[in-house]
Every structure is written in C-alpha cells, then in structure tokens.
Coordinates of C-alpha atoms and ligand atoms in Angstrom, one line a residue:
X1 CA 13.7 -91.3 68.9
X2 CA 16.2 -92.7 66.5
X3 CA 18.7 -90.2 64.2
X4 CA 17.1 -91.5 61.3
X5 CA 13.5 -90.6 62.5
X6 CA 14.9 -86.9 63.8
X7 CA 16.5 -86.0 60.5
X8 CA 13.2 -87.0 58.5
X9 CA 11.1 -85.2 60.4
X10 CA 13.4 -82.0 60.6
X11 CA 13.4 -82.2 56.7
X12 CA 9.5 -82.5 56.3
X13 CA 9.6 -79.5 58.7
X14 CA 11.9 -77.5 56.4
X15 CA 9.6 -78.7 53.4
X16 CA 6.6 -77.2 55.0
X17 CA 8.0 -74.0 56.3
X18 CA 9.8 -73.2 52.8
X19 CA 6.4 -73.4 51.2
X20 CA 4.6 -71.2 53.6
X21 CA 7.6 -68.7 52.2
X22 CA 5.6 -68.6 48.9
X23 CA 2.7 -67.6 50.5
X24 CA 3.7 -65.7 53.5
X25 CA 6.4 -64.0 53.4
X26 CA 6.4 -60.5 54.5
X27 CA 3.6 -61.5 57.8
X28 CA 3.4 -62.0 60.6
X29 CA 1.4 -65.5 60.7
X30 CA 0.2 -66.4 64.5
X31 CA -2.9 -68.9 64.5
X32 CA -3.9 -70.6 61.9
X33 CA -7.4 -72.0 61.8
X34 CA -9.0 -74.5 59.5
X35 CA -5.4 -74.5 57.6
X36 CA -5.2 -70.8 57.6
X37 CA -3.1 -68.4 59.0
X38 CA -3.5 -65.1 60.0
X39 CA -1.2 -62.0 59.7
X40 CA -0.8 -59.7 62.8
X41 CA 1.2 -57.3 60.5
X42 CA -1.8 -56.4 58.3
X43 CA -2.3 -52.9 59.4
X44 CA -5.7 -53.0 57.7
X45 CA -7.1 -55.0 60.8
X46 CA -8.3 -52.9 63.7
X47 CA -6.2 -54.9 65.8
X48 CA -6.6 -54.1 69.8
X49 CA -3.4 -52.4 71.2
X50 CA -1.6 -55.3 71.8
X51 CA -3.2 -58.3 69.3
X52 CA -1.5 -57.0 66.3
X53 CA 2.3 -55.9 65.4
X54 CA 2.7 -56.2 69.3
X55 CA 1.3 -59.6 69.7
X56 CA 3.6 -62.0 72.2
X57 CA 3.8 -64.3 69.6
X58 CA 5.0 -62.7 66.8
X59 CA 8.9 -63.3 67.1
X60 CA 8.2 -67.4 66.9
X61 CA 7.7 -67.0 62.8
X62 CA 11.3 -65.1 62.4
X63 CA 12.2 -67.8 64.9
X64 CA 11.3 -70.7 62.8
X65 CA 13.3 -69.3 60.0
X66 CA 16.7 -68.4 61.9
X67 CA 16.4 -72.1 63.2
X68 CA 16.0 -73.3 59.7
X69 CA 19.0 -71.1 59.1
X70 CA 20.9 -73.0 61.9
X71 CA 19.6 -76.3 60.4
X72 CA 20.8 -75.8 56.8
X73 CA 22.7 -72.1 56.4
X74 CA 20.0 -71.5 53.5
X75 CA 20.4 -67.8 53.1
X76 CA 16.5 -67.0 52.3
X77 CA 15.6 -67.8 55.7
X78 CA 17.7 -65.7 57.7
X79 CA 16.4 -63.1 55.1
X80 CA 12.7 -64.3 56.2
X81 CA 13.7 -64.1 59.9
X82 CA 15.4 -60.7 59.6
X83 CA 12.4 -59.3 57.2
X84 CA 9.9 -60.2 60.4
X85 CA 12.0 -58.6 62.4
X86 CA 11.5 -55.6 60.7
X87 CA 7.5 -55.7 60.7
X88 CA 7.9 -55.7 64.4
X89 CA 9.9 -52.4 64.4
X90 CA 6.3 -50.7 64.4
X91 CA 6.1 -51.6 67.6
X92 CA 9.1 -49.3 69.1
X93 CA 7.6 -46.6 66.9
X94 CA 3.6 -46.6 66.2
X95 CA 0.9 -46.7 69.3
X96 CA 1.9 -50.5 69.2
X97 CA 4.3 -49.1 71.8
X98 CA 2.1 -48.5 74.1
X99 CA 0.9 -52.5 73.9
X100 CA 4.1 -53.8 74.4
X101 CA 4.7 -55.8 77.9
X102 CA 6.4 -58.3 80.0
X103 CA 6.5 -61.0 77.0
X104 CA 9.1 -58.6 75.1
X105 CA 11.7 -61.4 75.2
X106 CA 9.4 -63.5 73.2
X107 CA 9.5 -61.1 70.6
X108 CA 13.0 -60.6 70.0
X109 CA 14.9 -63.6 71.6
X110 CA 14.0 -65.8 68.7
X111 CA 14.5 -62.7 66.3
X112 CA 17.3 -60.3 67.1
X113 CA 18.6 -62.0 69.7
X114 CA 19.6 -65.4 67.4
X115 CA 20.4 -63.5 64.7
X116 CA 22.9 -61.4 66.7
X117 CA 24.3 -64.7 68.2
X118 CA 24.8 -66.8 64.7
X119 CA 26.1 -63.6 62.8
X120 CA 26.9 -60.8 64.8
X121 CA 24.4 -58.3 63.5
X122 CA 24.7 -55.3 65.1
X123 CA 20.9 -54.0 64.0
X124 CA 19.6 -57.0 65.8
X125 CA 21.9 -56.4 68.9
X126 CA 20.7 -53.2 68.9
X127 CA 16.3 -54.5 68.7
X128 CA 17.7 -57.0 70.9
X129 CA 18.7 -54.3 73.8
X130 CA 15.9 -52.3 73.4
X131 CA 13.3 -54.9 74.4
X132 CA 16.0 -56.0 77.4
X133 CA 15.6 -52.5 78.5
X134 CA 11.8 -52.4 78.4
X135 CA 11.6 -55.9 80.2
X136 CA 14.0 -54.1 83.2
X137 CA 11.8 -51.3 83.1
X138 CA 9.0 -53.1 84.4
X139 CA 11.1 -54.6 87.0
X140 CA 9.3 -53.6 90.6
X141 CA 12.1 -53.3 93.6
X142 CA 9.5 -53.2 96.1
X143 CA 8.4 -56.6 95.6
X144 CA 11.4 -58.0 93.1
X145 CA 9.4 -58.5 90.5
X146 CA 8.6 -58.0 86.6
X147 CA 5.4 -57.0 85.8
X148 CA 2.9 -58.6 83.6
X149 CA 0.8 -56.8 81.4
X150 CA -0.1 -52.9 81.5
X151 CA -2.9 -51.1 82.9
X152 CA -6.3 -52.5 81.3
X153 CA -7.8 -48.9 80.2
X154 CA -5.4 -46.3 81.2
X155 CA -4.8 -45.1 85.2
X156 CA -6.5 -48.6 86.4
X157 CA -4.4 -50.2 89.1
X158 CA -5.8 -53.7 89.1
X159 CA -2.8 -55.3 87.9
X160 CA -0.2 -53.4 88.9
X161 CA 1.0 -56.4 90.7
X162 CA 0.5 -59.1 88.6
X163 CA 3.3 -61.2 87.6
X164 CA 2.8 -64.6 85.3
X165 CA 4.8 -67.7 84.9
X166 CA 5.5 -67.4 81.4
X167 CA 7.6 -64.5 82.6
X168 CA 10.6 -67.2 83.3
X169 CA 10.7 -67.9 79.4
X170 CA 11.3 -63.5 78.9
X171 CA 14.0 -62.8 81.7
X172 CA 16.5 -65.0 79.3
X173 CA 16.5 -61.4 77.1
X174 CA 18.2 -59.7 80.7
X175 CA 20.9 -62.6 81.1
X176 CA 21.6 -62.0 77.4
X177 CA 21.9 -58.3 77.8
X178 CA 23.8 -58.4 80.5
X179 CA 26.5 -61.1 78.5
X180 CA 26.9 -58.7 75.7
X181 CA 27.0 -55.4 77.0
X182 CA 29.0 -56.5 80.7
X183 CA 26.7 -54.1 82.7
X184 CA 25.1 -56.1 85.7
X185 CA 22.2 -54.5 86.0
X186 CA 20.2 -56.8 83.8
X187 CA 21.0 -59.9 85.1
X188 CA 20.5 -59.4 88.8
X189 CA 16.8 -58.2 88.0
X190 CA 16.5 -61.4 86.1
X191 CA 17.6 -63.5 89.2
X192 CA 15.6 -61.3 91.7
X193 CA 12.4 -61.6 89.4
X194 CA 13.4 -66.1 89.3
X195 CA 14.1 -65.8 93.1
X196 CA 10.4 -64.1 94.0
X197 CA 8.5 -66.9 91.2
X198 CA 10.1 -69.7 92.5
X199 CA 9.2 -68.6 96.3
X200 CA 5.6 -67.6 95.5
X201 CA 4.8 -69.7 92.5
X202 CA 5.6 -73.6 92.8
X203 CA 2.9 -75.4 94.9
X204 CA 4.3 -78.6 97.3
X205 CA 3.4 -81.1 95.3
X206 CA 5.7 -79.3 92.3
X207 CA 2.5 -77.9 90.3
X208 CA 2.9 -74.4 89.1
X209 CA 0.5 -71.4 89.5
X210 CA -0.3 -69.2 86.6
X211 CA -1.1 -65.7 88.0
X212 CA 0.3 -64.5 91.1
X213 CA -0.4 -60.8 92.4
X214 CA 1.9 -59.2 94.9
X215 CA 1.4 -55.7 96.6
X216 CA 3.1 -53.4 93.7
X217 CA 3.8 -50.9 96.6
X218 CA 5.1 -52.6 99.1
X219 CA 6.0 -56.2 98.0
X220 CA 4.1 -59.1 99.3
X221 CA 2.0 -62.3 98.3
X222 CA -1.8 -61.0 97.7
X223 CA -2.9 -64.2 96.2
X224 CA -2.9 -66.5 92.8
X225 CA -5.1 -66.3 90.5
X226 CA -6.0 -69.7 87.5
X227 CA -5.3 -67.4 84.8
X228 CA -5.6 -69.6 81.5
X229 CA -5.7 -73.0 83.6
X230 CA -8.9 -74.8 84.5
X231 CA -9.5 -72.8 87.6
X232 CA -7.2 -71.5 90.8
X233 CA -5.0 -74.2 92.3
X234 CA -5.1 -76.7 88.8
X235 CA -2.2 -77.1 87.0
X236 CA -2.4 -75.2 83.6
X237 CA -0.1 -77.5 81.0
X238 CA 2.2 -74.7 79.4
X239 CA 2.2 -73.0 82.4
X240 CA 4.1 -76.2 84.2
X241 CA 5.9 -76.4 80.4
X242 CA 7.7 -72.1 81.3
X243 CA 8.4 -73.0 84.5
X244 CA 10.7 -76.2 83.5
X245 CA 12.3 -74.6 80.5
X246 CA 12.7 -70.9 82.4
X247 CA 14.0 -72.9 85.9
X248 CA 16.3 -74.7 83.8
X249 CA 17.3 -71.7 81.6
X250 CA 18.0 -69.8 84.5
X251 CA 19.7 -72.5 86.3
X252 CA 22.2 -72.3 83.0
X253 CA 22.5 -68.9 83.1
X254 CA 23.3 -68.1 86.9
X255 CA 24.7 -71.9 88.7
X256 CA 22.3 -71.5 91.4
X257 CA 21.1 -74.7 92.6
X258 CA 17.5 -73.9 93.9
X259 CA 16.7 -72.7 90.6
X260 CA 17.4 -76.6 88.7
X261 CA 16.0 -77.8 91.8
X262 CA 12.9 -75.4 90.6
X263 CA 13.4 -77.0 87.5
X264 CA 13.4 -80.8 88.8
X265 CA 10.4 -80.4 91.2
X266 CA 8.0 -79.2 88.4
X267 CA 9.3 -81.2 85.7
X268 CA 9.0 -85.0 88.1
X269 CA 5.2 -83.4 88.5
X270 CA 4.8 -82.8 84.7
X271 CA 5.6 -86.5 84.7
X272 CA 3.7 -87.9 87.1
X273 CA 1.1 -86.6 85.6
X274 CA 1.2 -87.5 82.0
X275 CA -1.0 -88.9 80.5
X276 CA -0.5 -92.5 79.0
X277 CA -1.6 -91.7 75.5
X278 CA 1.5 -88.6 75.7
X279 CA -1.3 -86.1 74.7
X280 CA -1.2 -83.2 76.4
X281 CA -4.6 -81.7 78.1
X282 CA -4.8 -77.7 78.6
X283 CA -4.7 -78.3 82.1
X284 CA -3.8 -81.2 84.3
X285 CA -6.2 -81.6 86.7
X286 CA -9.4 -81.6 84.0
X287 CA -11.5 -84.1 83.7
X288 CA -9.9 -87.0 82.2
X289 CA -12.6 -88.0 80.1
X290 CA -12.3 -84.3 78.0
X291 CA -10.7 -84.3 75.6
X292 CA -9.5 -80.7 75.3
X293 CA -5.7 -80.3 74.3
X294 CA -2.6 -78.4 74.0
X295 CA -0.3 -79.6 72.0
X296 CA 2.2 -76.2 72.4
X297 CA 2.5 -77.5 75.9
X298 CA 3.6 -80.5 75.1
X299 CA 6.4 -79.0 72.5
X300 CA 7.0 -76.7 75.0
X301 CA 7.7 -79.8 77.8
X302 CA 10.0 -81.5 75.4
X303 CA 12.4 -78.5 75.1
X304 CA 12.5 -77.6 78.8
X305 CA 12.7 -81.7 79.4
X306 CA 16.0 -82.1 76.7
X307 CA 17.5 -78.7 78.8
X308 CA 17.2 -80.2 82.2
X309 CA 18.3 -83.4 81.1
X310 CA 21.8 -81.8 80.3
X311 CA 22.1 -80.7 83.8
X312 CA 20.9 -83.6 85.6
X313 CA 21.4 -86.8 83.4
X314 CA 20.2 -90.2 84.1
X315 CA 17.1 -89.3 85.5
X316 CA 15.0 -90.0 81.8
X317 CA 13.9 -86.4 81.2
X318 CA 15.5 -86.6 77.3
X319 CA 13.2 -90.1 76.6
X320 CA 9.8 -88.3 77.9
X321 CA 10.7 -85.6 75.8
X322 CA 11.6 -88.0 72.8
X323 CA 7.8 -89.6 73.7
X324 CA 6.1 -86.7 73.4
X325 CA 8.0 -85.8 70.4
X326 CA 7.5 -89.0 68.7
X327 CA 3.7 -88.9 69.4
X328 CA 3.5 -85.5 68.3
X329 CA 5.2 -86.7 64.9
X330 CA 2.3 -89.6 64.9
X331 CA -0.5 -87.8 65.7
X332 CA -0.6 -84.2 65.7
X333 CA 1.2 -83.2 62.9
X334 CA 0.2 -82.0 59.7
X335 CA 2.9 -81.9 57.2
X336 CA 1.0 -81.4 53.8
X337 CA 2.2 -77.7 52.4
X338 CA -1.1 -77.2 51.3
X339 CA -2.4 -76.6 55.1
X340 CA -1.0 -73.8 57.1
X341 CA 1.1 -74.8 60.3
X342 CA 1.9 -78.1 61.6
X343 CA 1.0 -79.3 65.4
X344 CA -2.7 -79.3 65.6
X345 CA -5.1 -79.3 68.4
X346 CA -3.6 -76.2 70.7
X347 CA -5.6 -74.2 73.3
X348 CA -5.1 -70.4 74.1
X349 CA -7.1 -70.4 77.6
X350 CA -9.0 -73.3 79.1
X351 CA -11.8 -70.9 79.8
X352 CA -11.8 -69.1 76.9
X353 CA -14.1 -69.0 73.8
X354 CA -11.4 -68.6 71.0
X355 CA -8.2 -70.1 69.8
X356 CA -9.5 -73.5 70.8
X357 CA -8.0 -76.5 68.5
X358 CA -6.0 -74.3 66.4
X359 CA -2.4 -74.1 65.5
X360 CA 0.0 -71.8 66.9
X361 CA 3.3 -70.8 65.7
X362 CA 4.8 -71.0 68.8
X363 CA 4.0 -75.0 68.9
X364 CA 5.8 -75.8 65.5
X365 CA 8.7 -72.8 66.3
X366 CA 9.0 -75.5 70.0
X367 CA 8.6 -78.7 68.0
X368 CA 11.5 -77.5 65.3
X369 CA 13.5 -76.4 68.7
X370 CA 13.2 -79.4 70.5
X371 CA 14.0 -81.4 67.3
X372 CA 16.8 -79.6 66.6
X373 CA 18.1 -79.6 70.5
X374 CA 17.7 -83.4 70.4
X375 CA 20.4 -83.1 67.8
X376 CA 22.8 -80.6 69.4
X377 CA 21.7 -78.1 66.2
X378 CA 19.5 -75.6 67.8
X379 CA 20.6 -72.1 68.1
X380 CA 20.0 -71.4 71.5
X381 CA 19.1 -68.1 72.8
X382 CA 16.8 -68.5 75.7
Ligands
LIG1 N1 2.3 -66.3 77.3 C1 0.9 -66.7 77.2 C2 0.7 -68.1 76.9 O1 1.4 -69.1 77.2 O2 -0.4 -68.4 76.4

C-alpha cells in the first residue's frame, strides 16, 4: 500500500469516527446493523448476563478512540476512550460481575491498558490490574490452562474445561501486568496457558481449532469442539486470525522460539488458503461457491500478518497484509458519516442465526490498528 493511500485512508477513518462522537458518545456501540449501532451500556435493555456492560467487545470503541489519540493527540478522544472506560466499571460492581470471563483483556487492553501506556494514568493501571487478576484467576494448574467462559446456569460443569483460541489475544493483559507491577506470577500463567494451546490446538497442516476441552481436574486433551467454524476439524477464519496475532504477541513478549514458529505455521496456512479475490470467508474450508464473509478476520489477519513480519522479515507477511488491507479499503468499507461503522459484511458464528453481515467494532478498531501499525503509529498494547 503506498504512504499516500495509508494516510488518506487513516484520515477518512478519523472523519467517520469523530462524527459517530456527535451521536454516540457516552455508549457503548458493538454491531451495527443496517447502519445502526447498538449500545450495550443502555441499562434499559434486559441484556443477558454477559451481552451487555460485560460484553467482550466493548473495550474496541474506547480503543478506536485512544488510537485516534495516538494518531493525532486530539484531546476529545482520549476523553471518549477514558469516558467508555468508565461505562464498563459496572462491570467490577453490578451483577455484570458475575458475566465477566476469559475475554477480560479484550475489555481493558485497548482501554486502560493504552491509556496507562501513552499517559501514565494511574486509574487505568489500576482497571487495567483488576481484569489481569481476574484473567489469572481462571488460570487451571491442573491442566495449565485459562478457562473460557463460566458455568452456563449456575453449578453446571460442562465447560469447566473449555479453553478457546481467542484466549491468545487476552493473556497479553498478564504479560502487561507482570511488566508494570515486577511480580512473576502473571506472566508465567500466560506462557503455561500459550504452551498447553499451542500443544493441543494447531492441527499438522497449520490450521487452528476453535474449542478445545481438557479434563478441568486432572489436565488432559478430552477433545475439540468447531465452536463458531463450519464444523469440527474446519478452519474458522478469525480463529486462524488470534492464533497468528496471540503466537506472535507472545513470541514478543517471552523470546521463545516455538511460539513464532506457532505463529509462522498458522499464518503460511492462512495464506495458502486465501482466497484470490482477498475476501475473507467465515471459515476456510466452506464451500467456495458461498459467499458468507468475515471481514473482522481479515483485519484481524492483517495485524497479526504486519507483527510477524517484524520478527521474521522477508518472507511477504507485511504485502498479504497490505492486500487485504487495500481490498478492504476497495470493497468493504463504508466511509459515509451518515452510516454507522465502516468494514461491512462480518460474521459472529458460521452456524449461527444472528450477527450475520453486520459490522462489528472490533473489525474497524483492527482495520484502524493495522493501518496505523503499517505506519509505525499504533499504540501497542497487546
Ligand atoms: N472472541 C469471540 C470471537 O472472535 O467471536
């Protein structure tokens, strides 16, 4: 992608995003369909236990605005960033805390973690901490894991065990801790959790699986489940996009070679697998002829791709990413202010009935990332 191309489409970002200030400051905005977002902070919505103020996406919108923050040093958006931060506070107090889980990191890595790391707040060190200590709480010695998700009605077992890909993204939040406050702890359940995923997880031909469930009492492979993939043993796209950006991450954060090598064997199957047009399918082994998409994955891809590529250069990761970039810019984006959110045409769940062809916050807060990482600006947290 050229400089020129990079620096216009960061600025028709920023044009977009400080329009949807007008109208949506103060929420929490997470899909938005036909052009309009929701708010997962509007109390007034029976919202399940963890679909509302504790919904896994919710740190992305204070995310896009502390990047914007990064991008220009605009004060109002690091206001924006720190007021969604706030909203999410609920969560540590209310019944939301019963709903919060193993995606904690996404909820305050983009928040209080950046925010601590560009300005040295203390109150977002200290939001930042808390959710590092509820993502170690869930941390299983017997089988070295993290656990996904919480009991699905009260004292039922079924997925005590469970641990999910997207878990690789969260551990970042334990490598952090453990930076700021010196005390090991964090960290080495972060590499224990990377070491069991990368043994249990990545397939031979450098495909990913989504679910895996271990024996929560005594450790152990039970078997994989195709969680929001096509089925058991496909390849789900934003699962294969975690586990290249959380490989890579944790390659950064620890030196350990098996962990890039992680990173290289599931990012040289993302590739072989692309498709020509650089759309991105919900899962890679559909039908080729369907034409359902994710376009998060894709954003998702491109970050993880531009990470790796600064630790093994030369091998082409950055121009794939700069592809799928550039044909995100072409055909997926919608930059008009009037229409909420940008990347169209992302999937929640191949199998599932809603959030189909929607946007997602998380897909632009990736798309801003990646644009910004391409350019050396991006705050960087994970
Ligand atoms: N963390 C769940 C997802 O990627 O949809």
């Amino acid at each position: 992608m050229e400089k020129k191309d990079i620096s216009e489409t960061l600025s028709l970002i920023e044009e977009k995003f400080k329009a949807a200030l007008e109208k949506h400051s103060g929420k929490l905005p997470a899909v938005a369909k036909d052009g309009i977002y929701d708010n997962r902070a509007d109390l007034s919505v029976s919202w399940t236990i963890d679909n509302g103020p504790a919904w896994w996406t919710n740190g992305f919108w204070g995310g896009i605005y502390n990047q914007l923050y990064a991008l220009t040093g605009k004060k109002e958006y690091l206001d924006e960033a720190r007021a969604s931060r706030r909203l999410m506070d609920t969560c540590f107090l209310s019944e939301y805390y019963t709903g919060l889980h193993h995606d904690v990191g996404f909820m305050w890595l983009p928040t209080a973690v950046a925010d601590f790391i560009m300005t040295g707040d203390e109150e977002a060190k200290r939001r930042g901490l808390l959710a590092a200590q509820l993502l170690a709480g869930r941390y299983n010695p017997a089988g070295e894991f993290i656990r996904a998700w919480n009991d699905i009605t009260p004292g039922e077992s079924s997925n005590r065990g469970w641990v999910i890909i997207d878990s690789m993204m969260n551990i970042s939040i334990l490598y952090w801790a453990t930076k700021v406050t010196g005390d090991p702890r964090f960290a080495h359940i972060a590499e224990r959790h990377a070491t069991t995923v990368m043994n249990a997880f990545i397939r031979d031909d450098g495909s990913v699986r989504h679910i895996v469930e271990f024996d929560a009492d005594k450790g152990g492979f039970v078997r994989d489940y195709g969680g929001q993939g096509m089925k058991q043993g496909s390849s789900w796209t934003r699962g294969q996009s975690w586990g290249i950006y959380g490989f890579a991450n944790s390659y950064a954060h620890t030196k350990r070679k098996d962990f890039l090598d992680a990173a290289v064997k599931i990012a040289d199957h993302v590739i072989s697998v692309i498709p020509k047009s650089y759309l991105i399918p919900v899962d890679f082994d559909q039908d080729e002829n369907l034409s359902f998409e994710d376009s998060t994955a894709s954003a998702i891809i491109a970050c993880g791709l531009i990470e790796l590529d600064r630790h093994v250069p030369g091998k082409g990761y950055r121009k794939t990413a700069e592809k799928l970039l550039e044909t995100l810019t072409k055909a997926r984006a919608d930059f008009d202010p009037a229409h909420d959110g940008i990347i169209q045409r992302c999937t929640g769940s191949y199998n599932g009935p809603n959030d189909r062809e929607v946007n997602f916050v998380y897909a632009d807060y990736y798309y801003l990332e990646a644009l910004m990482k391409l350019e050396g600006k991006d705050v960087m947290f994970w």
